[in-house]
Tab-separated table of C-alpha atoms in Angstrom:
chain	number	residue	atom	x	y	z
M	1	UNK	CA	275.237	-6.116	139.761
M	2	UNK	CA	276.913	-3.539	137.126
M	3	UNK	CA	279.917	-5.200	135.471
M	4	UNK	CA	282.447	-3.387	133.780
M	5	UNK	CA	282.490	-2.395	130.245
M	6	UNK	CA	284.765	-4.095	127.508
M	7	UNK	CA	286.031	-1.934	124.668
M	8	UNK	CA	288.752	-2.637	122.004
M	9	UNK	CA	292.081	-1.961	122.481
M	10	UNK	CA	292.250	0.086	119.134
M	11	UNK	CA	288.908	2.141	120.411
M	12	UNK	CA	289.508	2.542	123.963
M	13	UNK	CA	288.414	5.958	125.508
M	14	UNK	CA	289.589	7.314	129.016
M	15	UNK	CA	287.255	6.079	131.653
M	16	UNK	CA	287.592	6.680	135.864
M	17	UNK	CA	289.064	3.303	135.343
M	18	UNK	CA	290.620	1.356	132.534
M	19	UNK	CA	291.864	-2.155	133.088
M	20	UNK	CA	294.582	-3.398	130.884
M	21	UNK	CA	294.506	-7.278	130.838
M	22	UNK	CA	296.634	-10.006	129.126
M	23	UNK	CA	300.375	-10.943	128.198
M	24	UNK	CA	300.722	-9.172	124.864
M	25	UNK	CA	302.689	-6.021	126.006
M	26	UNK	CA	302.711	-3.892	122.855
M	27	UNK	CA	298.908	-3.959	122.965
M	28	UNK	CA	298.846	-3.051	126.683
M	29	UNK	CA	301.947	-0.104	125.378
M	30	UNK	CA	299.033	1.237	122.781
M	31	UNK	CA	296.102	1.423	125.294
M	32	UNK	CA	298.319	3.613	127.705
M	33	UNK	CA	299.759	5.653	125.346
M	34	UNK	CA	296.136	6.061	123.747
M	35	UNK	CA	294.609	7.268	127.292
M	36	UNK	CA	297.762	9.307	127.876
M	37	UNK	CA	297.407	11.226	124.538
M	38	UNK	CA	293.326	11.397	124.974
M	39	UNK	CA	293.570	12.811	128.189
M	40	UNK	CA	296.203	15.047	127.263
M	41	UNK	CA	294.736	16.940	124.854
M	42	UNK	CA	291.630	17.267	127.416
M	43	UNK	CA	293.572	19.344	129.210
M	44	UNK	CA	297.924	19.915	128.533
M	45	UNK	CA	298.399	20.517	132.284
M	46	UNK	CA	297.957	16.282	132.983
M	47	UNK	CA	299.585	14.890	136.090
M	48	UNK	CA	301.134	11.707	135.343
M	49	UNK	CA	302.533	9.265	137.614
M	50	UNK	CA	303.763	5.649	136.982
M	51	UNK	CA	304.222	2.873	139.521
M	52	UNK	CA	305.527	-0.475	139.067
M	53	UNK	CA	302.536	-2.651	141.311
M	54	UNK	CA	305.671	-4.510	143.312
M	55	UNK	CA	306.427	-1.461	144.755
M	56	UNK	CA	303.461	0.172	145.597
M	57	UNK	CA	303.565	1.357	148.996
M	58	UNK	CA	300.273	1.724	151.280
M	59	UNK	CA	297.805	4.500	150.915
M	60	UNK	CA	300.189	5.965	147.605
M	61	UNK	CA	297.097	5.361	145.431
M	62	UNK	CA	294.689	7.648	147.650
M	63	UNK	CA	297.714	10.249	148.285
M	64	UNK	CA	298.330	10.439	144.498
M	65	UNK	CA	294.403	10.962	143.344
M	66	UNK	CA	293.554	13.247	146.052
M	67	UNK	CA	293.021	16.643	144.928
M	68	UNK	CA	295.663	17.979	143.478
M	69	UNK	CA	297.326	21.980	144.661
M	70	UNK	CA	296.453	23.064	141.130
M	71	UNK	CA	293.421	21.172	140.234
M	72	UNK	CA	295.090	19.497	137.921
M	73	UNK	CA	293.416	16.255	136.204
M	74	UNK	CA	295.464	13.328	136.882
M	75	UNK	CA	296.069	10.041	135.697
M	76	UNK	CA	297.551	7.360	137.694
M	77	UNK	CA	299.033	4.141	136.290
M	78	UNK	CA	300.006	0.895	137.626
M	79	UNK	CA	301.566	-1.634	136.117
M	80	UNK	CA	301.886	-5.370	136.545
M	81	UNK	CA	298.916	-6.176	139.148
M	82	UNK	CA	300.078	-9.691	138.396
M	83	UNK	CA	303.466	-8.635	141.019
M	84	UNK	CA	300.837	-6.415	143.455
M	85	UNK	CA	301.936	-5.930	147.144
M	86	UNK	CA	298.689	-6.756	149.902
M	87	UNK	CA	298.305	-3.080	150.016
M	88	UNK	CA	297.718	-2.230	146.355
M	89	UNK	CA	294.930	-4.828	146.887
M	90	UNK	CA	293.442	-3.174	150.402
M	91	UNK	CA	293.983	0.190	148.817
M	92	UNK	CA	292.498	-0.742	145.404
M	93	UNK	CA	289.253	-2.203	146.573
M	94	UNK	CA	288.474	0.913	149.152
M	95	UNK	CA	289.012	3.260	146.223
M	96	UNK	CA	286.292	1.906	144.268
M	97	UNK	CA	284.129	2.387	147.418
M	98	UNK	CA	285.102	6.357	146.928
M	99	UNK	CA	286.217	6.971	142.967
M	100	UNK	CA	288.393	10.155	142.330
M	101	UNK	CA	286.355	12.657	139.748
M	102	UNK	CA	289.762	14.374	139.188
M	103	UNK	CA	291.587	10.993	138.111
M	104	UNK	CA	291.429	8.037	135.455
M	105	UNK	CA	293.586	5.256	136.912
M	106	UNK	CA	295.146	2.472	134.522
M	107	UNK	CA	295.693	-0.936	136.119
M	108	UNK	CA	297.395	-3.300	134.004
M	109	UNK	CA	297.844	-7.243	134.594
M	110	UNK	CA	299.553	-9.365	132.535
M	111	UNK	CA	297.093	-12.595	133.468
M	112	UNK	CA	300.392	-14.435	134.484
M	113	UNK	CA	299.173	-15.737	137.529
M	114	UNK	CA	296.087	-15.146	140.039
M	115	UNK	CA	298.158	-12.213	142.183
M	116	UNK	CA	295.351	-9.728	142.913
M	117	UNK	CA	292.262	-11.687	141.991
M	118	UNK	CA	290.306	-10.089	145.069
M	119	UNK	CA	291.065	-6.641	143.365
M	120	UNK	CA	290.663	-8.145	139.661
M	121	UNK	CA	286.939	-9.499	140.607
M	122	UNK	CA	286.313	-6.151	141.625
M	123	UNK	CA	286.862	-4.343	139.148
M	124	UNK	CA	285.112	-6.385	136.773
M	125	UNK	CA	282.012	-5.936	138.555
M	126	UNK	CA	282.509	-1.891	138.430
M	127	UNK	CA	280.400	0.017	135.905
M	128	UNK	CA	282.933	2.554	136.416
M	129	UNK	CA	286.079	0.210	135.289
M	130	UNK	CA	286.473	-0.441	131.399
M	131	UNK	CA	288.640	-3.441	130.692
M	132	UNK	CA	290.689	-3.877	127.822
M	133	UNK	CA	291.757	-7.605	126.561
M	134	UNK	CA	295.255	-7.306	125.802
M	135	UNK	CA	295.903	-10.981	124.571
M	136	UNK	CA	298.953	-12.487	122.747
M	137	UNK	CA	298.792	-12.722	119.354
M	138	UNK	CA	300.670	-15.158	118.058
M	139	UNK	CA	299.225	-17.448	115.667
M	140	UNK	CA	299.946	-16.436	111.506
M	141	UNK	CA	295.856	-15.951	111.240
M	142	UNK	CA	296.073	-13.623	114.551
M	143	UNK	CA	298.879	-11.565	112.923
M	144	UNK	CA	297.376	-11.184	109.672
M	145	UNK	CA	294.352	-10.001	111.212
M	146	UNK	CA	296.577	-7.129	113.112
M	147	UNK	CA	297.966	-6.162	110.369
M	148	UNK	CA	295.036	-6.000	107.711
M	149	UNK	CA	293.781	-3.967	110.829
M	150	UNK	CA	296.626	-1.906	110.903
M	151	UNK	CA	295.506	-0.362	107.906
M	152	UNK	CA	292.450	-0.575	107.588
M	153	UNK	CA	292.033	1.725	110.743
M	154	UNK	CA	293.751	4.365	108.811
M	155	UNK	CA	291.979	3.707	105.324
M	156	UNK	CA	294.661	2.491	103.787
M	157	UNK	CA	294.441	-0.684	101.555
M	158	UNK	CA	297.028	-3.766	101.418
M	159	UNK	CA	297.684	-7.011	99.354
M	160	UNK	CA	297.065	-10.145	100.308
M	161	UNK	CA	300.703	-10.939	99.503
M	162	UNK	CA	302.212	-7.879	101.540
M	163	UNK	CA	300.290	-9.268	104.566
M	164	UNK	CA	302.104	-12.416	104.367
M	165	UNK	CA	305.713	-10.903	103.516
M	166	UNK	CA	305.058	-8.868	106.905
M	167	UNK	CA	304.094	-11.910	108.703
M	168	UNK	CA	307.160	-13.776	107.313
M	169	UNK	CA	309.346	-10.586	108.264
M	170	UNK	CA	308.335	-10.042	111.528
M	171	UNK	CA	307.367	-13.219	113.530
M	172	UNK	CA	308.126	-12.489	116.417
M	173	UNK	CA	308.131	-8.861	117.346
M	174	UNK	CA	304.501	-7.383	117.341
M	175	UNK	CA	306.416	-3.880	118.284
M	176	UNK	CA	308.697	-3.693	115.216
M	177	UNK	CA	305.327	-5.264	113.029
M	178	UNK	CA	303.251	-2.357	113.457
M	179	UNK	CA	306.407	-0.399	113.414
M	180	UNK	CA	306.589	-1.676	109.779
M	181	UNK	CA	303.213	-0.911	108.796
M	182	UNK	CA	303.314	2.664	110.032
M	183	UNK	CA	306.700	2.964	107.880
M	184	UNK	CA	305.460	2.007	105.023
M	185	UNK	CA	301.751	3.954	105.122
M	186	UNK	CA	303.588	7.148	105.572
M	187	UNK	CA	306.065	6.303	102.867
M	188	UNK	CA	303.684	5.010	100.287
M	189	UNK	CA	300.204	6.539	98.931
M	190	UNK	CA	298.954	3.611	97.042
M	191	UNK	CA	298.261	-0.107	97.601
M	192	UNK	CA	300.934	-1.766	99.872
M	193	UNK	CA	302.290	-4.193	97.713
M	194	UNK	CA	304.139	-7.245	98.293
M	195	UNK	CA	307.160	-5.803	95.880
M	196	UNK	CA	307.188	-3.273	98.220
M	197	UNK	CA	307.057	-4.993	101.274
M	198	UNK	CA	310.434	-6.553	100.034
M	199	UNK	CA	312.262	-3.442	99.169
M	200	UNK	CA	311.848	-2.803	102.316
M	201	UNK	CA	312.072	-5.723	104.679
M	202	UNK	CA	313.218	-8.457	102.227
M	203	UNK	CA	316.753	-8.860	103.796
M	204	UNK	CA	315.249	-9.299	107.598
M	205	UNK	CA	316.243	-12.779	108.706
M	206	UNK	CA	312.822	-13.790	109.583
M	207	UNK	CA	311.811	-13.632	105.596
M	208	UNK	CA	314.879	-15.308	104.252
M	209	UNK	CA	314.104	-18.473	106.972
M	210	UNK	CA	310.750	-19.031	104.846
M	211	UNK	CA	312.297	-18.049	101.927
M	212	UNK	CA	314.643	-20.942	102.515
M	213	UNK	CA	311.717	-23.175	102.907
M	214	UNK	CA	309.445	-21.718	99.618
M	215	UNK	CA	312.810	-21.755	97.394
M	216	UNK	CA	313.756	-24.913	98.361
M	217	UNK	CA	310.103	-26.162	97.875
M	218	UNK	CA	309.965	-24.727	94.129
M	219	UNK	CA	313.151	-27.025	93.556
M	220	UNK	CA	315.394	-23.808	93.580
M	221	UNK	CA	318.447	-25.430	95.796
M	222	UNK	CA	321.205	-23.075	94.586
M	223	UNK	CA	319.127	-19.915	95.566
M	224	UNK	CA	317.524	-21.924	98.612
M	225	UNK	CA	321.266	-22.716	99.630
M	226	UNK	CA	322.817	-19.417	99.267
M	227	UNK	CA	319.781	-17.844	101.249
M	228	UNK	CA	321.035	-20.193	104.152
M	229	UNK	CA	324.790	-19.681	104.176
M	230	UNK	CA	323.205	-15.654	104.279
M	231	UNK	CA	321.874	-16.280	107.084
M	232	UNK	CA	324.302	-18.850	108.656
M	233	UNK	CA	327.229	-15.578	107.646
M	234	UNK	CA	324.576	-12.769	109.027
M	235	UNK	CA	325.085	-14.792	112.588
M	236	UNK	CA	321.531	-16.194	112.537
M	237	UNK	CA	321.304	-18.937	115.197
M	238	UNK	CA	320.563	-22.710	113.575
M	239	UNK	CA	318.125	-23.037	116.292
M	240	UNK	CA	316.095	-20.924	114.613
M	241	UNK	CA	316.504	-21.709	111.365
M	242	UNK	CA	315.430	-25.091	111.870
M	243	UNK	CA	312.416	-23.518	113.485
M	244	UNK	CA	311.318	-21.480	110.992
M	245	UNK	CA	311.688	-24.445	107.882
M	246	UNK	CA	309.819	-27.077	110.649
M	247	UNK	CA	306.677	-24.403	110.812
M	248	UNK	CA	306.609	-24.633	107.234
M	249	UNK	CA	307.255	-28.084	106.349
M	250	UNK	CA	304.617	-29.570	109.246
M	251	UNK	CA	302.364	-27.530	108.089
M	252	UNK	CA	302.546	-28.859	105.160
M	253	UNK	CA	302.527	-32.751	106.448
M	254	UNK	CA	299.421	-31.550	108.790
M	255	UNK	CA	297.418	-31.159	105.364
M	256	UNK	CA	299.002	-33.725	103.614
M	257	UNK	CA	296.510	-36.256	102.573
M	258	UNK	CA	293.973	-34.503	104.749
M	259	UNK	CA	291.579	-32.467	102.363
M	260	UNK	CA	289.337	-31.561	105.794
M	261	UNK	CA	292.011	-29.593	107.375
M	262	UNK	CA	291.148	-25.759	107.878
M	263	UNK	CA	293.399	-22.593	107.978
M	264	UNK	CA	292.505	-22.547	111.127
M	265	UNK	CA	293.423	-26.016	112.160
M	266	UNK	CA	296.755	-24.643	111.142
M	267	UNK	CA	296.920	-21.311	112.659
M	268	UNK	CA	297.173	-19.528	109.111
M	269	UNK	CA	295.339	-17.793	106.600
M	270	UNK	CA	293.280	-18.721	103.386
M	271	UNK	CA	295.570	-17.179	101.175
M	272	UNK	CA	298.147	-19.824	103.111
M	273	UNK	CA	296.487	-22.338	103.808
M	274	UNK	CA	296.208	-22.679	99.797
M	275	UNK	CA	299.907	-22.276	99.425
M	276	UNK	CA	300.490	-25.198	101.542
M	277	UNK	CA	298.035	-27.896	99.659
M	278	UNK	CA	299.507	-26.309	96.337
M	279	UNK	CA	303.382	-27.511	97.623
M	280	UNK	CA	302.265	-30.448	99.375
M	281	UNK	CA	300.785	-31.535	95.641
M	282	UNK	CA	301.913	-35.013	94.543
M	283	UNK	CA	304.221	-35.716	97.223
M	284	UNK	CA	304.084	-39.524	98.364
M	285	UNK	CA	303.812	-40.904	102.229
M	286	UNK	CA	307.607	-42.125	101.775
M	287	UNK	CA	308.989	-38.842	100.680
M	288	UNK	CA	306.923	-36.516	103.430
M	289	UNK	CA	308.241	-39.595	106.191
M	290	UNK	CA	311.818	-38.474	104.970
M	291	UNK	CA	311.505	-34.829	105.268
M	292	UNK	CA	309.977	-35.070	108.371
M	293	UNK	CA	312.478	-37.523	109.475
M	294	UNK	CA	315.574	-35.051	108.177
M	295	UNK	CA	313.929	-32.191	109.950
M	296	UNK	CA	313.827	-33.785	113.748
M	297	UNK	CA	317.865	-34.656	112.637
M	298	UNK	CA	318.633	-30.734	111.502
M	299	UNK	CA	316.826	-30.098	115.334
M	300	UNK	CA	319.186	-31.952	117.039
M	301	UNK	CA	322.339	-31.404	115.078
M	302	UNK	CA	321.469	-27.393	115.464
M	303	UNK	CA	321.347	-28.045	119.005
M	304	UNK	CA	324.731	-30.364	118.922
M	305	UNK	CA	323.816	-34.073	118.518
M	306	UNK	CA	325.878	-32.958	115.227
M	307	UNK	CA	329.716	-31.497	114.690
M	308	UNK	CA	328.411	-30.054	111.477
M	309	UNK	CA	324.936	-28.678	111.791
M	310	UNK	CA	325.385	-26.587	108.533
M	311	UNK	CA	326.062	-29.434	106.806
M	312	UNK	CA	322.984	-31.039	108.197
M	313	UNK	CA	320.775	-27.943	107.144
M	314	UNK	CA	322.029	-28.301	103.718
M	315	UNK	CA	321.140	-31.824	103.492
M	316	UNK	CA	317.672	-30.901	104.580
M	317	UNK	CA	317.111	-28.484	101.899
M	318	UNK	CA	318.582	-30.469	99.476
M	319	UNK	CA	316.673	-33.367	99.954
M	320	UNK	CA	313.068	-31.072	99.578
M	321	UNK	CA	314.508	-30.294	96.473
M	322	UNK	CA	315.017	-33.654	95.736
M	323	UNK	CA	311.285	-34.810	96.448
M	324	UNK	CA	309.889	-31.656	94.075
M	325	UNK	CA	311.990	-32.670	91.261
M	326	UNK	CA	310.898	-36.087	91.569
M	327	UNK	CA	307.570	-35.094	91.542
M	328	UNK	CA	308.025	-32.777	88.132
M	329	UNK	CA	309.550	-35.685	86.240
C-alpha cells in the first residue's frame, strides 16, 4: 500500500492533503501560513475556511470542498484532530475514498492523545496526504539547530556566540525566537554577532537568569548580584530564577568528573558543552555537594519553605562565587 509522503516543515508544498502533526504550535503556525501563501499566489481568488475539529459538524467537510459557484480553488483547514467529533472521523475517511481536485485540506493534530487514530492511520497510508512532523523543540541543541536554520535558509551567516545569546534570550517562546532572528536579518547585512545579539535582546529576563549564573561563575558577585535584584525589581518570578541558575549549575555537576559525557547527554551544544567543563574546572566533590545542596534550598524558599527567598538567592550566588575564588587562589 501507498503511504503518505513526509516533507519538512520549512519545505512543505501544497498537496490535496497536508497533515500537520505534533505539539510544537509555531511550527504547525508556519506550515499553514506557508500553504496559505503558496496557494495564494496560485490563484488570489482562494477560498479559505477554518474549523476548530471540536466543532465540526457532519457532512461540513464534503459541503465546504464541493464545487464551489465560482470555481474557486479552495483550501479547507482543520485544526486540532486531537479534539475531533465521530463525524470529522466518518466524514474524513469517506473523503479520501473521493478526493476534491478543487481543494487542498490541512488537518492538524497536536499528537496529545489517540482522538482520531482511525482517521490518522488513514491518512498515513494515502499517497495523496503529505505529513508534516511538527515536534517540540525544546532541548538547547534542538534550538540552536532552529536557529542556525533560521538563517541559513535565507543565506545569512551567524556566530556561534549569537546562537547561544538567542537561546539564552528566548527559552521558552519559539514564536518570539524566530521573531528575533527575522528582526535582526532585516536590520543587519553582515555576520550576526553576539555584540549584536545583546544590543538588542540583552535586557530580556531570560539572558540576565544565565547571566546570573555565568557572572557569578567567573567570581563576579557584585555584577552577578545586581543582575538579580534587576530581575527580582523587573517582577521576575523566583520560581524561575531558580530554574534558570539549576539548568546551568546541573549541567555543570552532570559533567563534573565525568570526561565521557556528550553535548548531547546534556541537551546542549559543542560550543556549550565546552563552556560547562571549562567552569566546572578544579572544583572539588565537597564544593559541587554544596552548590547543589544550596540550589534544592533557593527551590524551596522561592516556592515558600523560606520568608526571605531573595535572601536565599543571594546566598546561592554568593556561595558559587565563593567556590571560584577558592579555586583561583
Amino acid at each position: 500500500m501507498s503511504k503518505a509522503k513526509v516533507a519538512d516543515w520549512r519545505k512543505v508544498s501544497p498537496a490535496p492533503i497536508v497533515l500537520a502533526f505534533g505539539p510544537e504550535d509555531y511550527l504547525v503556525s508556519r506550515v499553514i501560513r506557508s500553504i496559505r501563501e503558496q496557494l495564494r499566489l496560485r490563484d488570489s481568488d482562494l477560498e479559505i475556511t477554518d474549523i476548530d475539529a471540536a466543532e465540526y459538524l457532519g457532512g461540513q467537510l464534503q459541503d465546504l470542498s464541493g464545487p464551489s459557484l465560482f470555481s474557486s480553488p479552495r483550501l479547507v483547514i482543520i485544526r486540532g484532530m486531537e479534539r475531533c467529533s465521530d463525524e470529522l472521523i466518518t466524514d474524513g475517511l469517506l473523503y479520501l475514498q473521493a478526493i476534491s481536485p478543487e481543494t487542498s485540506l490541512l488537518l492538524t493534530h497536536s499528537g496529545s492523545t489517540v482522538r482520531g487514530k482511525k482517521l490518522l492511520d488513514a491518512l498515513r497510508s494515502d499517497e495523496n496526504v503529505i505529513e508534516v512532523q511538527c515536534a517540540k523543540i525544546s532541548k538547547d541543541v534542538e534550538r540552536a539547530a532552529f536557529i542556525s536554520a533560521e538563517f541559513a535558509s535565507e543565506g545569512r551567516q551567524i556566530s556561534s556566540g549569537a546562537v547561544k545569546a538567542l537561546q539564552d534570550a528566548f527559552s521558552t517562546d519559539l514564536s518570539e525566537l524566530a521573531a528575533a532572528c527575522q528582526q535582526l536579518m532585516q536590520d543587519s547585512a553582515s555576520v550576526i554577532s553576539e555584540e549584536l545579539v545583546d544590543s538588542y535582546y540583552g535586557g530580556r529576563v531570560e539572558t540576565s537568569v544565565f547571566k546570573v549564573g555565568d557572572a557569578a561563575l567567573a567570581g563576579q558577585s557584585a555584577k552577578a548580584l545586581a543582575l538579580l535584584r534587576h530581575l527580582l525589581t523587573s517582577g521576575a518570578d523566583p520560581v524561575q530564577i531558580v530554574a534558570g541558575l539549576g539548568t546551568t549549575m546541573r549541567r555543570m555537576a552532570k559533567a563534573f568528573g565525568n570526561r565521557s559525557v556528550t553535548p548531547g547527554d546534556l541537551g546542549v551544544t559543542p560550543w556549550v558543552m565546552e563552556q560547562i567543563r571549562k567552569n566546572s574546572n578544579g572544583w572539588t566533590d565537597e564544593g559541587m555537594s554544596r552548590m547543589v545542596n544550596a540550589l534544592v534550598e533557593a527551590d524551596a524558599a522561592a516556592k515558600g519553605s523560606h520568608r526571605d527567598p531573595v535572601y536565599v538567592l543571594e546566598q546561592l550566588v554568593l556561595l558559587v562565587k565563593k567556590q571560584v575564588v577558592t579555586l583561583s587562589e
